[in-house]
């Protein structure tokens, strides 16, 4: 059997095993699924068992997985619930974090190119990891959950814009012009998405939803391909196109198929989270430079440094710019949730390593710090707010959501 075949079998075996481990462990300690996927990828990778060896096919599937991850992140954000003073505070908190991150990254990296990758990675928030924790705690639709969603949404959207502007290798002015052109195209697509769809559009969605035609699912992937093509044609990172495609897809499905929308999303998520996204995270583990991390020296020292910087760079501005109606326990929880980072850290470091701007050791330290943040910060946030006795009754949660 070829290396591609055997490695893909191992990757899919891990994709099946990881949810079982997450379920078993989750009864005592909620550990995000992505942690098991990365750790098991490290186990079968060259630095441990040496069973898996990525090649062009595996790397291609991994890139598709990253694209789907960012697409689903874009779909996940409900900008209708993220507005007003809280949104302004979230934006300014991220801008302040970017300034701190770039300065810190350049100092740590010893140069502008490496420093930009480190700095942007320090500003990200793993909203997709945080939202299930809030949902399970019954706080997603309350005031606190809405604030976390606002700060988390900016923490996902901001780094993607920064990547397009700062990590493209072009002059800032040229990148800004191209980004403005892409923004205009996206705005046009949004206006198109908001227009009422003709009656036949909804009918064919309903008629093919449970048939081999799957018109709606194919249409979603056409939107994704179009936005990826637009970003590629403009020389921008495809992740920007994937994120915009997620936003547009939500608008289209909400307007054209409000009842079937959740089921269509489930089908798209089945492709993403059932196949492509696990490939990306397992391959991340396979390519993780464990030797550099365990050999001591600079890489091992950087891991706790980056973990602390997630709190200082990302969490510091959040603490000072959090809405005034939040008490100390809520502010602390918001800081911990906002400083939780992993998926975009993996994406940014992957691009940095592929472009020879980041060393494998620096990437390993950043990803390792992100893994620890996903494991520790949400649990600390839950305990901090529980210790303060902040329980949000369902009636208050409804009232809180109505204020948005």
mmCIF file of C-alpha atoms in Angstrom:
data_model
loop_
_atom_site.group_PDB
_atom_site.id
_atom_site.type_symbol
_atom_site.label_atom_id
_atom_site.label_comp_id
_atom_site.label_asym_id
_atom_site.label_seq_id
_atom_site.Cartn_x
_atom_site.Cartn_y
_atom_site.Cartn_z
ATOM 1 C CA UNK A 1 0.000 0.000 0.000
ATOM 2 C CA UNK A 2 1.221 3.518 -0.811
ATOM 3 C CA UNK A 3 2.273 5.947 1.905
ATOM 4 C CA UNK A 4 -0.803 8.077 1.105
ATOM 5 C CA UNK A 5 -3.161 5.135 1.564
ATOM 6 C CA UNK A 6 -1.703 3.910 4.847
ATOM 7 C CA UNK A 7 -1.410 7.434 6.280
ATOM 8 C CA UNK A 8 -5.001 8.263 5.317
ATOM 9 C CA UNK A 9 -6.229 5.062 6.988
ATOM 10 C CA UNK A 10 -4.385 6.035 10.179
ATOM 11 C CA UNK A 11 -5.778 9.562 10.026
ATOM 12 C CA UNK A 12 -9.352 8.349 9.650
ATOM 13 C CA UNK A 13 -8.843 5.788 12.410
ATOM 14 C CA UNK A 14 -7.837 8.663 14.685
ATOM 15 C CA UNK A 15 -10.840 10.667 13.471
ATOM 16 C CA UNK A 16 -13.040 7.807 14.737
ATOM 17 C CA UNK A 17 -11.102 7.196 17.952
ATOM 18 C CA UNK A 18 -10.847 10.834 19.043
ATOM 19 C CA UNK A 19 -14.607 11.387 19.683
ATOM 20 C CA UNK A 20 -14.707 8.154 21.717
ATOM 21 C CA UNK A 21 -11.846 9.367 23.907
ATOM 22 C CA UNK A 22 -13.387 12.837 24.212
ATOM 23 C CA UNK A 23 -16.692 11.292 25.303
ATOM 24 C CA UNK A 24 -15.041 8.966 27.831
ATOM 25 C CA UNK A 25 -12.843 11.654 29.355
ATOM 26 C CA UNK A 26 -15.546 14.308 29.097
ATOM 27 C CA UNK A 27 -17.613 12.685 31.839
ATOM 28 C CA UNK A 28 -14.938 13.820 34.298
ATOM 29 C CA UNK A 29 -13.106 16.609 32.501
ATOM 30 C CA UNK A 30 -14.327 18.425 29.355
ATOM 31 C CA UNK A 31 -11.429 18.158 26.904
ATOM 32 C CA UNK A 32 -11.987 19.600 23.380
ATOM 33 C CA UNK A 33 -11.966 17.026 20.605
ATOM 34 C CA UNK A 34 -9.195 18.852 18.727
ATOM 35 C CA UNK A 35 -6.754 18.076 21.551
ATOM 36 C CA UNK A 36 -7.131 14.331 21.013
ATOM 37 C CA UNK A 37 -6.818 14.713 17.243
ATOM 38 C CA UNK A 38 -3.548 16.627 17.532
ATOM 39 C CA UNK A 39 -2.099 14.425 20.297
ATOM 40 C CA UNK A 40 -2.908 11.202 18.436
ATOM 41 C CA UNK A 41 -1.429 12.751 15.292
ATOM 42 C CA UNK A 42 1.779 13.417 17.225
ATOM 43 C CA UNK A 43 1.720 9.789 18.405
ATOM 44 C CA UNK A 44 1.662 8.310 14.889
ATOM 45 C CA UNK A 45 3.990 10.981 13.483
ATOM 46 C CA UNK A 46 7.713 10.780 12.735
ATOM 47 C CA UNK A 47 8.814 11.938 16.211
ATOM 48 C CA UNK A 48 7.091 9.055 18.079
ATOM 49 C CA UNK A 49 5.900 5.894 16.298
ATOM 50 C CA UNK A 50 6.841 6.982 12.777
ATOM 51 C CA UNK A 51 3.793 5.350 11.175
ATOM 52 C CA UNK A 52 2.441 8.355 9.264
ATOM 53 C CA UNK A 53 4.264 10.323 6.565
ATOM 54 C CA UNK A 54 2.370 13.184 4.845
ATOM 55 C CA UNK A 55 2.775 13.681 1.115
ATOM 56 C CA UNK A 56 1.172 15.889 -1.528
ATOM 57 C CA UNK A 57 -2.225 14.145 -1.300
ATOM 58 C CA UNK A 58 -2.393 14.297 2.496
ATOM 59 C CA UNK A 59 -1.210 17.903 2.539
ATOM 60 C CA UNK A 60 -3.880 18.801 -0.037
ATOM 61 C CA UNK A 61 -6.615 17.227 2.080
ATOM 62 C CA UNK A 62 -5.230 19.046 5.111
ATOM 63 C CA UNK A 63 -5.446 22.399 3.310
ATOM 64 C CA UNK A 64 -9.048 21.625 2.358
ATOM 65 C CA UNK A 65 -9.710 20.869 6.021
ATOM 66 C CA UNK A 66 -8.310 24.245 7.060
ATOM 67 C CA UNK A 67 -10.482 25.932 4.436
ATOM 68 C CA UNK A 68 -13.600 24.172 5.741
ATOM 69 C CA UNK A 69 -12.709 25.093 9.319
ATOM 70 C CA UNK A 70 -12.532 28.801 8.466
ATOM 71 C CA UNK A 71 -15.678 28.559 6.314
ATOM 72 C CA UNK A 72 -17.642 27.068 9.222
ATOM 73 C CA UNK A 73 -16.188 29.704 11.563
ATOM 74 C CA UNK A 74 -17.546 32.401 9.248
ATOM 75 C CA UNK A 75 -20.941 30.699 9.145
ATOM 76 C CA UNK A 76 -20.961 30.395 12.938
ATOM 77 C CA UNK A 77 -20.824 34.140 13.607
ATOM 78 C CA UNK A 78 -24.202 35.821 13.941
ATOM 79 C CA UNK A 79 -23.367 39.466 13.330
ATOM 80 C CA UNK A 80 -26.983 40.366 14.041
ATOM 81 C CA UNK A 81 -26.271 39.643 17.717
ATOM 82 C CA UNK A 82 -22.939 41.442 17.718
ATOM 83 C CA UNK A 83 -23.401 45.190 17.526
ATOM 84 C CA UNK A 84 -23.564 48.427 19.475
ATOM 85 C CA UNK A 85 -21.178 49.548 22.195
ATOM 86 C CA UNK A 86 -20.058 45.995 22.949
ATOM 87 C CA UNK A 87 -18.942 45.482 19.350
ATOM 88 C CA UNK A 88 -16.993 48.768 19.427
ATOM 89 C CA UNK A 89 -15.261 47.674 22.623
ATOM 90 C CA UNK A 90 -14.472 44.285 21.093
ATOM 91 C CA UNK A 91 -12.929 45.896 17.997
ATOM 92 C CA UNK A 92 -10.800 48.324 19.999
ATOM 93 C CA UNK A 93 -9.691 45.519 22.328
ATOM 94 C CA UNK A 94 -8.511 43.522 19.327
ATOM 95 C CA UNK A 95 -6.762 46.530 17.732
ATOM 96 C CA UNK A 96 -4.916 47.150 21.010
ATOM 97 C CA UNK A 97 -4.015 43.447 21.161
ATOM 98 C CA UNK A 98 -2.670 43.606 17.603
ATOM 99 C CA UNK A 99 -0.409 46.538 18.479
ATOM 100 C CA UNK A 100 0.845 44.729 21.580
ATOM 101 C CA UNK A 101 1.188 41.463 19.687
ATOM 102 C CA UNK A 102 3.201 42.938 16.815
ATOM 103 C CA UNK A 103 5.574 44.706 19.201
ATOM 104 C CA UNK A 104 6.000 41.593 21.326
ATOM 105 C CA UNK A 105 6.327 39.301 18.319
ATOM 106 C CA UNK A 106 9.028 41.427 16.689
ATOM 107 C CA UNK A 107 10.998 41.493 19.955
ATOM 108 C CA UNK A 108 10.679 37.733 20.465
ATOM 109 C CA UNK A 109 11.149 36.796 16.823
ATOM 110 C CA UNK A 110 14.121 39.030 16.255
ATOM 111 C CA UNK A 111 12.708 40.519 13.055
ATOM 112 C CA UNK A 112 9.617 41.879 11.340
ATOM 113 C CA UNK A 113 8.611 38.840 9.243
ATOM 114 C CA UNK A 114 8.661 36.293 12.043
ATOM 115 C CA UNK A 115 7.304 38.854 14.512
ATOM 116 C CA UNK A 116 4.189 39.484 12.417
ATOM 117 C CA UNK A 117 3.285 35.791 12.405
ATOM 118 C CA UNK A 118 3.774 35.548 16.164
ATOM 119 C CA UNK A 119 1.982 38.827 16.835
ATOM 120 C CA UNK A 120 -1.115 37.987 14.780
ATOM 121 C CA UNK A 121 -1.316 34.505 16.322
ATOM 122 C CA UNK A 122 -1.377 36.062 19.804
ATOM 123 C CA UNK A 123 -4.528 38.049 18.951
ATOM 124 C CA UNK A 124 -6.777 35.148 17.978
ATOM 125 C CA UNK A 125 -9.702 33.633 19.863
ATOM 126 C CA UNK A 126 -10.954 30.054 19.448
ATOM 127 C CA UNK A 127 -14.644 30.956 19.280
ATOM 128 C CA UNK A 128 -15.566 27.512 17.973
ATOM 129 C CA UNK A 129 -14.031 25.970 21.094
ATOM 130 C CA UNK A 130 -15.548 28.481 23.513
ATOM 131 C CA UNK A 131 -19.157 28.426 22.269
ATOM 132 C CA UNK A 132 -19.857 24.743 23.147
ATOM 133 C CA UNK A 133 -18.565 25.385 26.682
ATOM 134 C CA UNK A 134 -20.946 28.318 27.081
ATOM 135 C CA UNK A 135 -23.774 26.309 25.530
ATOM 136 C CA UNK A 136 -23.274 23.412 27.941
ATOM 137 C CA UNK A 137 -23.173 25.870 30.874
ATOM 138 C CA UNK A 138 -26.471 27.417 29.761
ATOM 139 C CA UNK A 139 -24.917 30.850 29.275
ATOM 140 C CA UNK A 140 -24.687 31.156 25.508
ATOM 141 C CA UNK A 141 -27.849 33.229 25.073
ATOM 142 C CA UNK A 142 -27.483 35.417 28.158
ATOM 143 C CA UNK A 143 -25.760 38.778 28.455
ATOM 144 C CA UNK A 144 -22.391 37.232 29.296
ATOM 145 C CA UNK A 145 -22.611 34.776 26.393
ATOM 146 C CA UNK A 146 -23.458 37.592 23.972
ATOM 147 C CA UNK A 147 -20.440 39.596 25.138
ATOM 148 C CA UNK A 148 -18.158 36.571 24.728
ATOM 149 C CA UNK A 149 -19.570 36.035 21.229
ATOM 150 C CA UNK A 150 -18.834 39.671 20.305
ATOM 151 C CA UNK A 151 -15.236 39.594 21.531
ATOM 152 C CA UNK A 152 -14.718 36.097 20.134
ATOM 153 C CA UNK A 153 -16.129 36.992 16.720
ATOM 154 C CA UNK A 154 -13.706 39.915 16.395
ATOM 155 C CA UNK A 155 -10.943 37.598 17.647
ATOM 156 C CA UNK A 156 -11.626 35.279 14.703
ATOM 157 C CA UNK A 157 -12.370 37.870 12.014
ATOM 158 C CA UNK A 158 -9.576 40.313 12.939
ATOM 159 C CA UNK A 159 -6.633 37.904 12.559
ATOM 160 C CA UNK A 160 -7.892 36.779 9.154
ATOM 161 C CA UNK A 161 -7.944 40.403 7.951
ATOM 162 C CA UNK A 162 -4.510 40.951 9.509
ATOM 163 C CA UNK A 163 -3.198 37.887 7.686
ATOM 164 C CA UNK A 164 -4.428 39.313 4.384
ATOM 165 C CA UNK A 165 -2.808 42.694 5.080
ATOM 166 C CA UNK A 166 0.403 41.782 6.880
ATOM 167 C CA UNK A 167 1.312 38.250 5.837
ATOM 168 C CA UNK A 168 0.865 38.506 2.074
ATOM 169 C CA UNK A 169 4.447 39.609 1.338
ATOM 170 C CA UNK A 170 3.220 42.695 -0.535
ATOM 171 C CA UNK A 171 3.454 46.364 0.351
ATOM 172 C CA UNK A 172 0.810 47.489 2.825
ATOM 173 C CA UNK A 173 -0.751 49.940 0.354
ATOM 174 C CA UNK A 174 -1.107 47.280 -2.344
ATOM 175 C CA UNK A 175 -2.571 44.785 0.136
ATOM 176 C CA UNK A 176 -5.035 47.420 1.355
ATOM 177 C CA UNK A 177 -6.237 48.154 -2.187
ATOM 178 C CA UNK A 178 -6.678 44.463 -2.974
ATOM 179 C CA UNK A 179 -8.455 43.919 0.324
ATOM 180 C CA UNK A 180 -10.771 46.849 -0.458
ATOM 181 C CA UNK A 181 -11.586 45.293 -3.845
ATOM 182 C CA UNK A 182 -12.330 41.971 -2.169
ATOM 183 C CA UNK A 183 -14.456 43.757 0.454
ATOM 184 C CA UNK A 184 -16.451 45.401 -2.362
ATOM 185 C CA UNK A 185 -16.986 42.019 -4.025
ATOM 186 C CA UNK A 186 -18.046 40.541 -0.697
ATOM 187 C CA UNK A 187 -20.421 43.447 -0.049
ATOM 188 C CA UNK A 188 -21.964 42.874 -3.467
ATOM 189 C CA UNK A 189 -22.361 39.195 -2.668
ATOM 190 C CA UNK A 190 -23.969 40.074 0.671
ATOM 191 C CA UNK A 191 -26.468 42.409 -1.035
ATOM 192 C CA UNK A 192 -27.250 39.629 -3.492
ATOM 193 C CA UNK A 193 -27.673 37.166 -0.627
ATOM 194 C CA UNK A 194 -30.124 39.500 1.133
ATOM 195 C CA UNK A 195 -32.388 39.709 -1.929
ATOM 196 C CA UNK A 196 -35.461 37.437 -1.915
ATOM 197 C CA UNK A 197 -34.834 34.228 -3.803
ATOM 198 C CA UNK A 198 -37.318 33.203 -6.537
ATOM 199 C CA UNK A 199 -39.933 30.603 -5.486
ATOM 200 C CA UNK A 200 -38.321 27.832 -7.535
ATOM 201 C CA UNK A 201 -35.122 28.157 -5.518
ATOM 202 C CA UNK A 202 -36.812 27.170 -2.254
ATOM 203 C CA UNK A 203 -38.818 24.452 -3.978
ATOM 204 C CA UNK A 204 -35.788 22.739 -5.477
ATOM 205 C CA UNK A 205 -33.987 22.928 -2.120
ATOM 206 C CA UNK A 206 -36.897 21.146 -0.439
ATOM 207 C CA UNK A 207 -37.304 18.620 -3.264
ATOM 208 C CA UNK A 208 -33.637 17.573 -3.403
ATOM 209 C CA UNK A 209 -32.797 17.847 0.297
ATOM 210 C CA UNK A 210 -33.184 14.111 0.833
ATOM 211 C CA UNK A 211 -32.244 12.929 -2.652
ATOM 212 C CA UNK A 212 -29.015 12.378 -4.524
ATOM 213 C CA UNK A 213 -29.393 15.829 -6.081
ATOM 214 C CA UNK A 214 -28.511 17.720 -2.862
ATOM 215 C CA UNK A 215 -28.950 21.064 -4.632
ATOM 216 C CA UNK A 216 -28.518 23.152 -1.479
ATOM 217 C CA UNK A 217 -25.292 21.439 -0.415
ATOM 218 C CA UNK A 218 -23.838 21.727 -3.912
ATOM 219 C CA UNK A 219 -24.857 25.401 -4.017
ATOM 220 C CA UNK A 220 -23.061 26.029 -0.704
ATOM 221 C CA UNK A 221 -19.862 24.533 -2.063
ATOM 222 C CA UNK A 222 -20.247 26.594 -5.252
ATOM 223 C CA UNK A 223 -20.379 29.752 -3.100
ATOM 224 C CA UNK A 224 -17.267 28.565 -1.279
ATOM 225 C CA UNK A 225 -15.450 27.890 -4.559
ATOM 226 C CA UNK A 226 -16.423 31.309 -5.956
ATOM 227 C CA UNK A 227 -15.135 33.189 -2.890
ATOM 228 C CA UNK A 228 -11.944 31.115 -2.838
ATOM 229 C CA UNK A 229 -11.486 31.888 -6.523
ATOM 230 C CA UNK A 230 -12.031 35.618 -5.911
ATOM 231 C CA UNK A 231 -9.478 35.735 -3.099
ATOM 232 C CA UNK A 232 -6.959 33.747 -5.146
ATOM 233 C CA UNK A 233 -7.429 35.968 -8.212
ATOM 234 C CA UNK A 234 -6.682 39.028 -6.067
ATOM 235 C CA UNK A 235 -3.620 37.389 -4.551
ATOM 236 C CA UNK A 236 -5.189 37.231 -1.071
ATOM 237 C CA UNK A 237 -5.084 34.281 1.295
ATOM 238 C CA UNK A 238 -7.785 31.723 0.570
ATOM 239 C CA UNK A 239 -8.766 31.749 4.256
ATOM 240 C CA UNK A 240 -10.257 35.217 3.729
ATOM 241 C CA UNK A 241 -12.397 33.852 0.914
ATOM 242 C CA UNK A 242 -13.444 30.886 3.024
ATOM 243 C CA UNK A 243 -14.489 33.137 5.904
ATOM 244 C CA UNK A 244 -16.478 35.448 3.612
ATOM 245 C CA UNK A 245 -18.158 32.436 2.021
ATOM 246 C CA UNK A 246 -19.344 31.316 5.456
ATOM 247 C CA UNK A 247 -20.903 34.714 6.156
ATOM 248 C CA UNK A 248 -22.648 34.810 2.762
ATOM 249 C CA UNK A 249 -23.889 31.236 3.059
ATOM 250 C CA UNK A 250 -25.637 31.994 6.371
ATOM 251 C CA UNK A 251 -27.432 34.964 4.778
ATOM 252 C CA UNK A 252 -28.513 32.959 1.727
ATOM 253 C CA UNK A 253 -29.849 30.018 3.713
ATOM 254 C CA UNK A 254 -31.560 32.250 6.264
ATOM 255 C CA UNK A 255 -33.430 34.068 3.508
ATOM 256 C CA UNK A 256 -34.084 31.257 1.027
ATOM 257 C CA UNK A 257 -34.559 28.233 3.275
ATOM 258 C CA UNK A 258 -35.119 29.302 6.902
ATOM 259 C CA UNK A 259 -36.683 25.968 7.840
ATOM 260 C CA UNK A 260 -34.242 23.752 5.951
ATOM 261 C CA UNK A 261 -31.205 25.882 6.825
ATOM 262 C CA UNK A 262 -30.203 23.951 9.987
ATOM 263 C CA UNK A 263 -30.450 20.630 8.159
ATOM 264 C CA UNK A 264 -28.392 21.943 5.240
ATOM 265 C CA UNK A 265 -25.758 23.157 7.695
ATOM 266 C CA UNK A 266 -25.698 19.710 9.304
ATOM 267 C CA UNK A 267 -24.929 18.175 5.918
ATOM 268 C CA UNK A 268 -22.118 20.661 5.255
ATOM 269 C CA UNK A 269 -20.757 20.154 8.768
ATOM 270 C CA UNK A 270 -20.822 16.393 8.148
ATOM 271 C CA UNK A 271 -18.395 16.901 5.259
ATOM 272 C CA UNK A 272 -16.272 19.341 7.246
ATOM 273 C CA UNK A 273 -16.194 17.935 10.776
ATOM 274 C CA UNK A 274 -16.733 14.366 9.633
ATOM 275 C CA UNK A 275 -13.802 14.241 7.225
ATOM 276 C CA UNK A 276 -11.815 17.304 6.200
ATOM 277 C CA UNK A 277 -11.351 19.188 9.490
ATOM 278 C CA UNK A 278 -10.102 16.103 11.398
ATOM 279 C CA UNK A 279 -7.566 15.514 8.624
ATOM 280 C CA UNK A 280 -6.221 19.040 9.142
ATOM 281 C CA UNK A 281 -5.816 18.669 12.910
ATOM 282 C CA UNK A 282 -4.362 15.148 12.760
ATOM 283 C CA UNK A 283 -1.853 16.261 10.106
ATOM 284 C CA UNK A 284 -1.015 19.206 12.374
ATOM 285 C CA UNK A 285 -0.099 16.666 15.032
ATOM 286 C CA UNK A 286 1.866 14.524 12.581
ATOM 287 C CA UNK A 287 3.923 17.547 11.512
ATOM 288 C CA UNK A 288 4.303 18.855 15.074
ATOM 289 C CA UNK A 289 7.993 19.253 15.952
ATOM 290 C CA UNK A 290 7.933 17.296 19.213
ATOM 291 C CA UNK A 291 11.696 16.768 19.240
ATOM 292 C CA UNK A 292 12.342 20.507 19.371
ATOM 293 C CA UNK A 293 9.864 20.916 22.196
ATOM 294 C CA UNK A 294 11.196 18.060 24.314
ATOM 295 C CA UNK A 295 14.861 18.718 23.690
ATOM 296 C CA UNK A 296 14.661 21.721 25.986
ATOM 297 C CA UNK A 297 16.238 25.022 25.143
ATOM 298 C CA UNK A 298 14.444 27.935 23.556
ATOM 299 C CA UNK A 299 11.418 26.056 22.178
ATOM 300 C CA UNK A 300 10.439 24.571 25.537
ATOM 301 C CA UNK A 301 10.924 27.902 27.283
ATOM 302 C CA UNK A 302 8.771 29.674 24.712
ATOM 303 C CA UNK A 303 5.706 27.519 25.403
ATOM 304 C CA UNK A 304 4.866 28.992 28.845
ATOM 305 C CA UNK A 305 5.936 32.413 27.566
ATOM 306 C CA UNK A 306 3.415 32.226 24.712
ATOM 307 C CA UNK A 307 0.745 30.919 27.086
ATOM 308 C CA UNK A 308 1.279 33.948 29.332
ATOM 309 C CA UNK A 309 1.299 36.244 26.310
ATOM 310 C CA UNK A 310 -2.110 34.957 25.218
ATOM 311 C CA UNK A 311 -3.409 36.292 28.532
ATOM 312 C CA UNK A 312 -1.430 39.542 28.448
ATOM 313 C CA UNK A 313 -1.642 40.480 24.757
ATOM 314 C CA UNK A 314 -5.173 39.261 24.034
ATOM 315 C CA UNK A 315 -6.645 39.249 27.525
ATOM 316 C CA UNK A 316 -5.209 42.528 28.843
ATOM 317 C CA UNK A 317 -7.090 44.830 26.452
ATOM 318 C CA UNK A 318 -10.239 42.742 26.951
ATOM 319 C CA UNK A 319 -10.063 43.330 30.716
ATOM 320 C CA UNK A 320 -9.784 47.106 30.346
ATOM 321 C CA UNK A 321 -12.319 47.454 27.519
ATOM 322 C CA UNK A 322 -14.946 44.957 28.707
ATOM 323 C CA UNK A 323 -18.498 46.386 29.037
ATOM 324 C CA UNK A 324 -18.921 48.296 32.270
ATOM 325 C CA UNK A 325 -21.885 46.230 33.448
ATOM 326 C CA UNK A 326 -19.658 43.150 33.903
ATOM 327 C CA UNK A 327 -18.328 42.537 37.418
ATOM 328 C CA UNK A 328 -14.836 41.237 38.214
ATOM 329 C CA UNK A 329 -15.812 37.573 37.882
ATOM 330 C CA UNK A 330 -17.413 38.179 34.491
ATOM 331 C CA UNK A 331 -14.422 40.221 33.322
ATOM 332 C CA UNK A 332 -12.077 37.458 34.401
ATOM 333 C CA UNK A 333 -14.179 34.850 32.603
ATOM 334 C CA UNK A 334 -14.290 37.025 29.483
ATOM 335 C CA UNK A 335 -10.485 37.401 29.557
ATOM 336 C CA UNK A 336 -9.990 33.641 29.862
ATOM 337 C CA UNK A 337 -12.457 32.793 27.106
ATOM 338 C CA UNK A 338 -11.065 35.524 24.840
ATOM 339 C CA UNK A 339 -7.491 34.313 25.391
ATOM 340 C CA UNK A 340 -8.338 30.734 24.414
ATOM 341 C CA UNK A 341 -6.663 30.131 21.064
ATOM 342 C CA UNK A 342 -5.792 27.192 18.842
ATOM 343 C CA UNK A 343 -7.361 26.760 15.366
ATOM 344 C CA UNK A 344 -6.154 30.082 13.940
ATOM 345 C CA UNK A 345 -2.825 29.648 15.728
ATOM 346 C CA UNK A 346 -2.426 26.362 13.861
ATOM 347 C CA UNK A 347 -3.447 28.026 10.588
ATOM 348 C CA UNK A 348 -1.074 30.992 11.011
ATOM 349 C CA UNK A 349 1.895 28.858 12.052
ATOM 350 C CA UNK A 350 1.251 26.447 9.182
ATOM 351 C CA UNK A 351 1.455 29.331 6.713
ATOM 352 C CA UNK A 352 4.557 30.670 8.468
ATOM 353 C CA UNK A 353 6.388 27.343 8.366
ATOM 354 C CA UNK A 354 5.395 26.703 4.733
ATOM 355 C CA UNK A 355 6.748 30.141 3.806
ATOM 356 C CA UNK A 356 9.982 29.591 5.772
ATOM 357 C CA UNK A 357 9.163 32.593 7.966
ATOM 358 C CA UNK A 358 8.680 30.580 11.179
ATOM 359 C CA UNK A 359 10.861 27.755 12.414
ATOM 360 C CA UNK A 360 9.234 24.445 13.252
ATOM 361 C CA UNK A 361 10.294 24.978 16.869
ATOM 362 C CA UNK A 362 8.569 28.373 17.157
ATOM 363 C CA UNK A 363 5.450 26.908 15.556
ATOM 364 C CA UNK A 364 5.524 23.985 18.003
ATOM 365 C CA UNK A 365 5.782 26.363 20.972
ATOM 366 C CA UNK A 366 2.854 28.474 19.732
ATOM 367 C CA UNK A 367 0.643 25.474 18.947
ATOM 368 C CA UNK A 368 1.600 23.831 22.252
ATOM 369 C CA UNK A 369 0.622 27.006 24.126
ATOM 370 C CA UNK A 370 -2.645 27.083 22.192
ATOM 371 C CA UNK A 371 -3.374 23.487 23.190
ATOM 372 C CA UNK A 372 -2.761 24.293 26.855
ATOM 373 C CA UNK A 373 -5.003 27.375 26.601
ATOM 374 C CA UNK A 374 -7.844 25.266 25.174
ATOM 375 C CA UNK A 375 -7.421 22.753 27.979
ATOM 376 C CA UNK A 376 -7.071 25.204 30.864
ATOM 377 C CA UNK A 377 -8.618 28.619 30.201
ATOM 378 C CA UNK A 378 -12.288 27.597 29.650
ATOM 379 C CA UNK A 379 -12.210 25.401 32.776
ATOM 380 C CA UNK A 380 -10.754 28.253 34.820
ATOM 381 C CA UNK A 381 -13.422 30.605 33.451
ATOM 382 C CA UNK A 382 -16.211 28.226 34.468
ATOM 383 C CA UNK A 383 -14.804 27.790 37.970
ATOM 384 C CA UNK A 384 -14.170 31.512 38.423
ATOM 385 C CA UNK A 385 -17.746 32.433 37.596
ATOM 386 C CA UNK A 386 -19.189 29.484 39.535
ATOM 387 C CA UNK A 387 -17.188 30.490 42.602
ATOM 388 C CA UNK A 388 -18.647 33.977 42.322
ATOM 389 C CA UNK A 389 -22.121 32.441 42.342
ATOM 390 C CA UNK A 390 -23.114 33.941 39.020
ATOM 391 C CA UNK A 391 -25.924 31.679 37.848
ATOM 392 C CA UNK A 392 -28.051 33.077 35.030
ATOM 393 C CA UNK A 393 -31.700 31.921 35.210
ATOM 394 C CA UNK A 394 -33.353 31.203 31.844
ATOM 395 C CA UNK A 395 -35.654 34.214 32.222
ATOM 396 C CA UNK A 396 -32.673 36.550 32.686
ATOM 397 C CA UNK A 397 -30.891 34.924 29.768
ATOM 398 C CA UNK A 398 -33.848 35.742 27.537
ATOM 399 C CA UNK A 399 -33.959 39.330 28.755
ATOM 400 C CA UNK A 400 -30.198 39.631 28.227
ATOM 401 C CA UNK A 401 -30.446 38.407 24.649
ATOM 402 C CA UNK A 402 -33.258 40.835 23.934
ATOM 403 C CA UNK A 403 -30.981 43.773 24.708
ATOM 404 C CA UNK A 404 -29.037 42.915 21.557
#
